[in-house]
Tab-separated table of C-alpha atoms and ligand atoms in Angstrom:
chain	number	residue	atom	x	y	z
A	1	MET	CA	-3.949	2.888	-55.129
A	2	LYS	CA	-1.959	0.581	-52.932
A	3	ALA	CA	-3.910	-2.538	-51.996
A	4	ILE	CA	-3.146	-5.846	-50.301
A	5	ARG	CA	-3.579	-8.433	-52.908
A	6	VAL	CA	-3.707	-12.244	-52.050
A	7	GLY	CA	-2.462	-14.380	-55.418
A	8	ALA	CA	-2.289	-17.611	-53.453
A	9	PHE	CA	-4.204	-19.194	-50.825
A	10	GLY	CA	-1.603	-19.659	-47.691
A	11	GLY	CA	-0.367	-18.639	-44.539
A	12	PRO	CA	-0.363	-14.491	-43.552
A	13	GLU	CA	2.721	-14.086	-45.990
A	14	VAL	CA	0.673	-14.267	-48.737
A	15	LEU	CA	-0.901	-11.000	-48.127
A	16	LYS	CA	1.493	-8.587	-50.352
A	17	LEU	CA	1.190	-4.530	-50.668
A	18	GLU	CA	0.885	-3.835	-54.609
A	19	ASP	CA	0.002	-1.130	-56.829
A	20	VAL	CA	-3.124	-1.609	-58.655
A	21	PRO	CA	-5.339	0.357	-60.890
A	22	ASP	CA	-8.174	2.881	-58.924
A	23	PRO	CA	-11.300	1.581	-59.251
A	24	ARG	CA	-14.146	3.737	-60.320
A	25	PRO	CA	-17.841	3.918	-59.552
A	26	GLY	CA	-20.440	2.769	-61.709
A	27	THR	CA	-24.065	3.380	-61.554
A	28	GLY	CA	-25.307	2.617	-58.151
A	29	GLU	CA	-21.857	2.771	-56.854
A	30	VAL	CA	-19.560	4.602	-54.376
A	31	LEU	CA	-16.060	4.868	-54.068
A	32	ILE	CA	-14.708	5.379	-50.736
A	33	ARG	CA	-11.354	6.869	-49.440
A	34	VAL	CA	-10.187	4.390	-46.662
A	35	LYS	CA	-8.605	5.711	-43.384
A	36	ALA	CA	-9.003	2.501	-41.588
A	37	ALA	CA	-10.112	-0.925	-42.296
A	38	GLY	CA	-10.975	-3.901	-39.862
A	39	VAL	CA	-9.469	-7.070	-39.679
A	40	ASN	CA	-11.854	-9.817	-38.922
A	41	PRO	CA	-11.073	-13.707	-38.021
A	42	PHE	CA	-12.936	-14.341	-41.604
A	43	ASP	CA	-10.423	-12.758	-43.553
A	44	THR	CA	-7.757	-14.783	-42.215
A	45	TYR	CA	-10.141	-18.259	-42.984
A	46	MET	CA	-10.599	-16.875	-46.494
A	47	ARG	CA	-6.925	-15.977	-46.741
A	48	ALA	CA	-5.938	-19.689	-46.032
A	49	GLY	CA	-8.642	-20.761	-48.729
A	50	ALA	CA	-10.703	-22.258	-45.698
A	51	TYR	CA	-13.900	-20.561	-46.328
A	52	GLY	CA	-15.808	-23.224	-48.407
A	53	ALA	CA	-18.259	-21.797	-51.197
A	54	ARG	CA	-17.485	-18.021	-49.879
A	55	ASN	CA	-13.802	-18.468	-50.799
A	56	PRO	CA	-13.266	-15.504	-53.333
A	57	THR	CA	-11.731	-16.029	-56.980
A	58	LEU	CA	-7.697	-15.298	-56.806
A	59	PRO	CA	-6.302	-12.902	-56.960
A	60	TYR	CA	-8.147	-10.505	-54.567
A	61	THR	CA	-8.019	-7.759	-51.956
A	62	PRO	CA	-9.162	-8.982	-48.276
A	63	GLY	CA	-11.706	-6.994	-46.120
A	64	SER	CA	-15.036	-5.930	-45.564
A	65	ASP	CA	-14.939	-3.360	-43.094
A	66	ALA	CA	-13.650	0.081	-44.135
A	67	ALA	CA	-14.162	3.247	-42.493
A	68	GLY	CA	-13.339	6.644	-44.334
A	69	VAL	CA	-14.875	9.449	-46.805
A	70	VAL	CA	-16.708	9.195	-50.281
A	71	GLU	CA	-14.153	9.550	-53.001
A	72	SER	CA	-16.921	10.077	-55.739
A	73	ALA	CA	-20.136	8.614	-56.280
A	74	GLY	CA	-21.506	6.974	-59.587
A	75	PRO	CA	-24.966	7.805	-61.395
A	76	GLY	CA	-27.737	7.311	-59.239
A	77	VAL	CA	-25.967	7.965	-56.180
A	78	GLU	CA	-26.892	10.982	-54.035
A	79	LEU	CA	-23.695	10.661	-51.479
A	80	LYS	CA	-21.122	13.735	-51.461
A	81	ALA	CA	-17.717	13.535	-52.035
A	82	GLY	CA	-16.409	13.782	-48.190
A	83	GLU	CA	-18.929	12.429	-46.429
A	84	ARG	CA	-18.001	10.134	-43.568
A	85	ILE	CA	-19.387	6.284	-43.477
A	86	TYR	CA	-18.418	2.823	-42.608
A	87	THR	CA	-19.037	0.174	-45.054
A	88	ALA	CA	-20.910	-3.371	-44.429
A	89	GLY	CA	-18.998	-5.475	-47.067
A	90	THR	CA	-17.241	-3.772	-50.302
A	91	ILE	CA	-17.053	-5.301	-54.257
A	92	THR	CA	-13.173	-4.420	-54.439
A	93	GLY	CA	-11.881	-5.468	-50.883
A	94	ALA	CA	-11.309	-2.918	-47.744
A	95	TYR	CA	-7.393	-3.581	-47.431
A	96	ALA	CA	-6.567	-0.557	-49.781
A	97	GLU	CA	-6.641	2.818	-50.184
A	98	LEU	CA	-9.352	3.031	-52.469
A	99	ALA	CA	-12.718	0.759	-51.939
A	100	LEU	CA	-15.689	0.529	-54.532
A	101	CYS	CA	-18.557	-0.384	-52.766
A	102	LYS	CA	-22.584	-0.808	-53.729
A	103	ARG	CA	-24.877	2.178	-52.383
A	104	ALA	CA	-26.323	-0.380	-49.906
A	105	GLN	CA	-22.986	-1.370	-48.295
A	106	VAL	CA	-22.467	2.211	-47.361
A	107	HIS	CA	-23.584	3.907	-44.115
A	108	PRO	CA	-23.179	7.025	-42.481
A	109	LEU	CA	-20.589	7.348	-39.487
A	110	PRO	CA	-21.573	9.499	-36.613
A	111	ALA	CA	-19.132	12.477	-35.996
A	112	ARG	CA	-18.170	10.986	-32.347
A	113	VAL	CA	-16.755	7.797	-33.722
A	114	THR	CA	-13.343	7.667	-35.368
A	115	PHE	CA	-12.364	6.078	-38.329
A	116	ALA	CA	-10.341	3.319	-36.539
A	117	GLN	CA	-13.391	2.502	-34.539
A	118	GLY	CA	-15.504	2.857	-37.674
A	119	ALA	CA	-13.687	-0.134	-39.252
A	120	GLY	CA	-14.618	-2.307	-36.248
A	121	VAL	CA	-18.252	-1.580	-36.794
A	122	TYR	CA	-20.154	-3.875	-39.212
A	123	VAL	CA	-19.146	-7.439	-38.923
A	124	PRO	CA	-18.363	-7.773	-34.841
A	125	TYR	CA	-21.587	-5.021	-34.082
A	126	ALA	CA	-23.942	-6.391	-36.928
A	127	THR	CA	-23.013	-9.959	-35.848
A	128	ALA	CA	-23.657	-9.055	-31.878
A	129	TYR	CA	-27.019	-7.108	-32.572
A	130	ARG	CA	-28.320	-9.969	-35.066
A	131	ALA	CA	-27.215	-12.756	-32.177
A	132	LEU	CA	-28.946	-10.867	-29.222
A	133	PHE	CA	-31.889	-9.290	-30.834
A	134	GLN	CA	-33.138	-10.786	-34.004
A	135	LEU	CA	-32.227	-14.554	-33.198
A	136	ALA	CA	-32.371	-14.677	-29.421
A	137	ARG	CA	-35.226	-12.119	-28.690
A	138	ALA	CA	-32.969	-10.881	-25.675
A	139	GLN	CA	-35.116	-8.813	-23.552
A	140	SER	CA	-34.196	-6.004	-20.693
A	141	GLY	CA	-34.366	-7.494	-17.507
A	142	GLU	CA	-32.662	-10.798	-18.812
A	143	THR	CA	-29.355	-12.119	-18.223
A	144	ALA	CA	-26.621	-12.703	-21.043
A	145	LEU	CA	-23.592	-14.818	-20.761
A	146	VAL	CA	-21.203	-13.283	-23.776
A	147	HIS	CA	-18.742	-16.175	-23.778
A	148	GLY	CA	-15.567	-14.699	-25.530
A	149	ALA	CA	-16.097	-10.924	-24.521
A	150	SER	CA	-13.102	-9.772	-25.365
A	151	GLY	CA	-12.945	-9.927	-28.985
A	152	GLY	CA	-14.485	-7.947	-31.668
A	153	VAL	CA	-17.947	-9.441	-31.360
A	154	GLY	CA	-17.937	-9.817	-27.638
A	155	LEU	CA	-17.384	-6.671	-26.789
A	156	ALA	CA	-19.960	-5.130	-29.405
A	157	ALA	CA	-22.534	-7.737	-27.474
A	158	VAL	CA	-21.425	-6.518	-24.230
A	159	GLN	CA	-22.294	-2.737	-25.003
A	160	LEU	CA	-25.454	-3.888	-27.092
A	161	ALA	CA	-26.452	-5.891	-24.047
A	162	ARG	CA	-25.957	-3.710	-21.254
A	163	ALA	CA	-27.387	-0.741	-23.330
A	164	ALA	CA	-30.683	-2.469	-23.446
A	165	GLY	CA	-31.133	-3.493	-19.912
A	166	LEU	CA	-29.613	-7.119	-19.300
A	167	THR	CA	-27.261	-8.166	-16.753
A	168	VAL	CA	-24.148	-9.094	-18.726
A	169	VAL	CA	-21.699	-11.735	-17.405
A	170	GLY	CA	-18.723	-11.879	-20.081
A	171	THR	CA	-15.628	-14.159	-20.253
A	172	ALA	CA	-12.149	-13.613	-21.004
A	173	GLY	CA	-8.796	-15.562	-21.353
A	174	SER	CA	-6.449	-12.682	-19.667
A	175	GLU	CA	-6.300	-10.076	-17.090
A	176	GLU	CA	-6.184	-7.402	-19.294
A	177	GLY	CA	-9.059	-8.883	-21.287
A	178	LEU	CA	-11.085	-9.215	-18.321
A	179	GLN	CA	-10.437	-5.547	-17.193
A	180	LEU	CA	-11.472	-4.496	-20.858
A	181	VAL	CA	-14.787	-6.669	-20.694
A	182	ARG	CA	-15.791	-4.831	-17.345
A	183	GLN	CA	-14.728	-1.536	-18.463
A	184	GLU	CA	-17.194	-2.114	-21.616
A	185	GLY	CA	-20.238	-2.636	-19.188
A	186	ALA	CA	-20.299	-6.281	-18.280
A	187	HIS	CA	-21.470	-6.375	-14.718
A	188	HIS	CA	-19.341	-9.557	-14.206
A	189	ALA	CA	-16.191	-10.700	-15.962
A	190	LEU	CA	-14.650	-14.485	-15.473
A	191	ASN	CA	-11.930	-16.091	-16.727
A	192	HIS	CA	-12.789	-18.888	-19.179
A	193	LYS	CA	-9.669	-20.633	-18.594
A	194	ALA	CA	-10.117	-20.810	-14.459
A	195	ALA	CA	-11.627	-24.341	-13.665
A	196	ASP	CA	-14.532	-23.232	-11.704
A	197	TYR	CA	-15.813	-20.318	-14.045
A	198	ARG	CA	-18.932	-22.249	-14.858
A	199	LYS	CA	-20.194	-22.830	-11.405
A	200	ARG	CA	-19.611	-19.106	-10.588
A	201	ILE	CA	-21.937	-18.109	-13.817
A	202	LEU	CA	-24.629	-20.361	-12.289
A	203	ASP	CA	-24.032	-19.329	-8.260
A	204	LEU	CA	-24.303	-15.366	-10.069
A	205	THR	CA	-27.740	-16.224	-11.185
A	206	GLY	CA	-28.477	-17.869	-7.784
A	207	GLY	CA	-28.506	-21.524	-9.633
A	208	ALA	CA	-31.180	-20.397	-12.390
A	209	GLY	CA	-28.790	-20.147	-14.929
A	210	VAL	CA	-28.451	-17.298	-18.030
A	211	ASP	CA	-31.410	-16.331	-20.451
A	212	VAL	CA	-29.197	-15.808	-23.334
A	213	ILE	CA	-25.509	-17.176	-24.211
A	214	VAL	CA	-23.479	-15.493	-27.361
A	215	GLU	CA	-20.960	-18.499	-27.955
A	216	MET	CA	-17.654	-17.455	-29.723
A	217	VAL	CA	-16.049	-20.898	-29.543
A	218	ALA	CA	-19.028	-23.441	-29.580
A	219	HIS	CA	-16.606	-26.485	-30.370
A	220	GLU	CA	-15.048	-26.341	-26.985
A	221	ASN	CA	-18.255	-24.825	-24.784
A	222	LEU	CA	-21.663	-25.548	-26.315
A	223	ALA	CA	-22.218	-29.112	-24.112
A	224	HIS	CA	-21.815	-27.107	-21.186
A	225	ASP	CA	-23.633	-24.021	-22.632
A	226	LEU	CA	-26.601	-26.099	-22.438
A	227	GLN	CA	-26.027	-26.844	-18.968
A	228	LEU	CA	-25.875	-23.149	-17.708
A	229	LEU	CA	-29.069	-21.739	-19.524
A	230	ALA	CA	-32.266	-20.834	-17.423
A	231	HIS	CA	-35.301	-22.399	-18.417
A	232	ARG	CA	-36.308	-21.038	-21.991
A	233	GLY	CA	-32.724	-20.004	-22.673
A	234	ARG	CA	-31.319	-19.408	-25.995
A	235	VAL	CA	-27.725	-20.133	-26.904
A	236	VAL	CA	-26.408	-18.404	-30.179
A	237	VAL	CA	-23.490	-19.917	-32.024
A	238	VAL	CA	-21.409	-17.114	-33.052
A	239	GLY	CA	-18.117	-19.110	-33.602
A	240	SER	CA	-17.237	-23.028	-34.094
A	241	ARG	CA	-13.911	-24.640	-35.495
A	242	GLY	CA	-15.116	-27.878	-35.279
A	243	ARG	CA	-17.239	-30.958	-34.005
A	244	ILE	CA	-18.867	-31.445	-30.270
A	245	GLU	CA	-20.998	-33.883	-28.747
A	246	ILE	CA	-24.179	-32.595	-26.531
A	247	ASP	CA	-26.750	-34.486	-24.569
A	248	PRO	CA	-29.965	-33.002	-26.318
A	249	ARG	CA	-31.642	-33.605	-22.657
A	250	ASP	CA	-30.156	-30.499	-21.425
A	251	VAL	CA	-32.126	-28.876	-24.267
A	252	MET	CA	-35.060	-30.995	-23.552
A	253	SER	CA	-35.272	-30.159	-19.920
A	254	ARG	CA	-35.023	-26.569	-20.144
A	255	GLU	CA	-37.066	-25.963	-23.119
A	256	ALA	CA	-34.090	-24.435	-24.293
A	257	ALA	CA	-33.172	-23.433	-28.176
A	258	VAL	CA	-29.819	-23.489	-29.939
A	259	LEU	CA	-29.587	-20.901	-32.555
A	260	GLY	CA	-27.071	-20.485	-35.020
A	261	VAL	CA	-25.841	-16.592	-36.868
A	262	LEU	CA	-24.291	-16.121	-39.860
A	263	LEU	CA	-24.074	-12.487	-41.141
A	264	TRP	CA	-24.059	-13.188	-44.842
A	265	ARG	CA	-27.630	-14.724	-44.426
A	266	VAL	CA	-29.323	-11.540	-42.800
A	267	PRO	CA	-32.333	-10.459	-45.231
A	268	GLU	CA	-32.232	-6.745	-46.733
A	269	GLY	CA	-34.781	-5.567	-44.507
A	270	GLU	CA	-33.379	-6.935	-41.248
A	271	ALA	CA	-30.024	-5.449	-41.884
A	272	VAL	CA	-31.947	-1.975	-42.379
A	273	GLU	CA	-32.904	-2.452	-38.681
A	274	ILE	CA	-29.247	-3.498	-37.745
A	275	HIS	CA	-27.810	-0.466	-39.120
A	276	ALA	CA	-30.482	1.816	-37.862
A	277	ALA	CA	-29.884	0.523	-34.365
A	278	LEU	CA	-25.904	0.795	-34.763
A	279	GLN	CA	-25.831	4.266	-35.802
A	280	ALA	CA	-27.959	5.145	-32.949
A	281	GLY	CA	-25.874	3.523	-30.526
A	282	LEU	CA	-22.732	4.821	-32.188
A	283	ALA	CA	-24.174	8.225	-32.071
A	284	GLY	CA	-25.543	8.164	-28.655
A	285	GLY	CA	-22.312	6.765	-27.111
A	286	THR	CA	-23.412	3.619	-26.177
A	287	LEU	CA	-21.819	1.816	-28.883
A	288	ARG	CA	-17.991	2.518	-28.694
A	289	PRO	CA	-15.992	0.022	-30.858
A	290	VAL	CA	-12.372	-0.407	-28.817
A	291	VAL	CA	-9.028	-0.473	-30.879
A	292	ALA	CA	-6.866	-2.772	-29.925
A	293	ALA	CA	-3.982	-1.685	-32.380
A	294	GLU	CA	-3.678	0.328	-35.768
A	295	LEU	CA	-1.328	-1.086	-37.998
A	296	PRO	CA	0.113	0.253	-41.083
A	297	LEU	CA	-1.693	-1.486	-44.174
A	298	ALA	CA	1.751	-3.365	-45.397
A	299	SER	CA	1.429	-4.969	-41.912
A	300	ALA	CA	-1.393	-7.186	-43.025
A	301	PRO	CA	0.445	-10.335	-42.553
A	302	GLU	CA	1.505	-9.129	-38.718
A	303	ALA	CA	-2.550	-8.549	-38.313
A	304	HIS	CA	-3.917	-12.008	-39.486
A	305	ARG	CA	-0.890	-13.459	-37.247
A	306	ARG	CA	-2.003	-11.471	-33.996
A	307	ILE	CA	-5.797	-12.609	-34.846
A	308	ALA	CA	-4.866	-16.378	-35.077
A	309	ALA	CA	-2.580	-15.758	-31.670
A	310	GLY	CA	-5.700	-15.155	-29.668
A	311	GLY	CA	-5.507	-12.631	-26.193
A	312	ALA	CA	-7.960	-10.365	-28.261
A	313	ARG	CA	-8.611	-6.768	-26.649
A	314	GLY	CA	-10.647	-5.276	-29.128
A	315	LYS	CA	-10.255	-4.636	-32.908
A	316	ILE	CA	-6.909	-4.898	-35.048
A	317	VAL	CA	-7.343	-2.064	-37.882
A	318	LEU	CA	-5.078	-1.223	-40.667
A	319	VAL	CA	-4.341	2.115	-41.949
A	320	PRO	CA	-3.553	2.809	-45.336
B	1	NAP	P1	-11.892	-12.145	-31.950
B	1	NAP	O1	-11.663	-10.758	-31.663
B	1	NAP	O2	-10.633	-13.199	-32.016
B	1	NAP	O3	-12.083	-12.971	-30.212
B	1	NAP	C1	-12.190	-14.385	-29.938
B	1	NAP	C2	-12.726	-14.310	-28.473
B	1	NAP	O4	-12.966	-15.413	-27.942
B	1	NAP	C3	-12.085	-13.459	-27.085
B	1	NAP	O5	-12.816	-12.865	-26.678
B	1	NAP	C4	-11.278	-14.747	-26.716
B	1	NAP	O6	-10.512	-14.589	-25.732
B	1	NAP	C5	-12.267	-15.877	-26.762
B	1	NAP	N1	-12.060	-17.307	-26.678
B	1	NAP	C6	-11.102	-17.654	-26.888
B	1	NAP	N2	-11.209	-18.945	-26.067
B	1	NAP	C7	-12.301	-19.262	-25.243
B	1	NAP	C8	-12.704	-20.122	-24.886
B	1	NAP	N3	-12.620	-21.455	-24.894
B	1	NAP	N4	-14.304	-19.929	-24.378
B	1	NAP	C9	-14.660	-18.623	-24.624
B	1	NAP	N5	-14.117	-17.849	-25.282
B	1	NAP	C10	-12.920	-18.129	-25.655
B	1	NAP	O7	-12.941	-12.884	-32.594
B	1	NAP	P2	-14.298	-12.232	-32.927
B	1	NAP	O8	-14.141	-11.248	-34.152
B	1	NAP	O9	-15.157	-11.701	-31.868
B	1	NAP	O10	-15.245	-13.455	-33.652
B	1	NAP	C11	-15.043	-14.557	-32.471
B	1	NAP	C12	-15.830	-15.618	-33.902
B	1	NAP	O11	-17.095	-15.342	-34.357
B	1	NAP	C13	-14.826	-15.940	-34.395
B	1	NAP	O12	-14.638	-17.330	-34.908
B	1	NAP	C14	-15.537	-15.695	-35.887
B	1	NAP	O13	-14.952	-16.333	-37.118
B	1	NAP	C15	-16.926	-15.610	-35.462
B	1	NAP	N6	-17.852	-14.781	-36.253
B	1	NAP	C16	-18.680	-15.445	-37.062
B	1	NAP	C17	-19.859	-14.412	-37.734
B	1	NAP	C18	-21.037	-15.084	-38.079
B	1	NAP	O14	-21.420	-14.594	-38.757
B	1	NAP	N7	-21.533	-16.122	-37.505
B	1	NAP	C19	-19.678	-13.278	-37.451
B	1	NAP	C20	-18.131	-12.786	-36.805
B	1	NAP	C21	-17.539	-13.609	-36.298
B	1	NAP	P3	-9.346	-14.977	-24.925
B	1	NAP	O15	-8.372	-14.799	-26.178
B	1	NAP	O16	-8.966	-13.766	-24.008
B	1	NAP	O17	-9.149	-16.261	-24.443
C-alpha cells in the first residue's frame, strides 16, 4: 500500500509517500480501507519531534483520525467487510491507504456523514465534548465562549454547545472564519484580533461574564479569560504553546476553576460516553464536521503547512 512515512523528525518535507507492506489484522484487530484521513495540529508537533514523551519511534506513519470501510477483521472481531467507520486512533497510522486498528478504536460512521467529514470526528469532537461536558460540566441555559471557534475543535464545540442549549459566543481571526462560526451555530461571533472584543463579550452577558470558556490559545488568553468568567465560571485549556502569567485573585474572586483537557488521558468508560454522544449527534445532524479542504495523500506536507499558517476554516483531510 501507499503510506506517508516519516524517517526523521523535521519540517513538512519529511512527510514522504512510500510503498510499504499491507498490514494484516491479528486477534482483536481490524484493517480499515482509508477513504479520508484528518490532519490535526498534534500531527505537526509529532512530525517535528516536539511532542515530548509521545514522540513516536521512527520511521512511522502519522494520523489518528481516519474514515473508511472495514477491509478485513481479525479473529474475535465481529465487524464485517464494507462497514462504514471512523477511527479514534490507529496502530499503524491514518495517512495511508490501509490502517490497522484495535477493535476499540473503530466506531460506526452514520450514513449521512461523508468519509471526508468522518475524518474530522475523533480528535476535534471528542476533545470538545470532554472539555464542555465531562470537565466543565456545561449545562443548558449557560453561556459558553469558544475561544478559537473556526478550527477543528472550535467548530465541534460550537455545534455541541448549541445543540445542548447553551448560548454560544465564538471567536475567529478572519471574516470567513466568523461567517462559518455563525453558520455552525454560534449566537455571536467576534474577531479575536479586534481591540475591543473582550469588552463586547462582557457586554453580551450584561457584564456578568460567561459560564464556560473553551480555550485554544491559552498562552495568549488565559489571564484575560479569567476576567471574562462569571461567578463559578470554568475555563478549559485545550491548546497552549507557552507560558503565561495570571492573577490568582481573578480565580478567587469568582470562585472560578481552570481545567485542562488531554484527549490521550480519557479513561475507557468515559470514552464510551463520548462516542455514544458523538454518534447520536452525527446521526441526528446536530454534529456536522466542516471540511475546509480535501488534498491527495501525497500533499501531506502542504496540509501541515496550511495548519501551521492559521486562518482555519474547519478540517483539512487527506484522500488516498
Ligand atoms: P485549528 O483547526 O488550527 O484551529 C485553531 C483555532 O485557534 C482557530 O479558530 C484560530 O482562529 C484560533 N486562534 C488563533 N489565534 C487565536 C487567539 N489569539 N485567540 C483565540 N483563538 C485563536 O486547531 P484545532 O484542531 O482546533 O486545535 C486547537 C488547539 O488545541 C491546538 O493547539 C491543538 O494542538 C490543541 N488540541 C489539544 C487537544 C488536547 O487534548 N488538549 C486536543 C485537540 C487539539 P484564526 O486562525 O481564525 O485566527
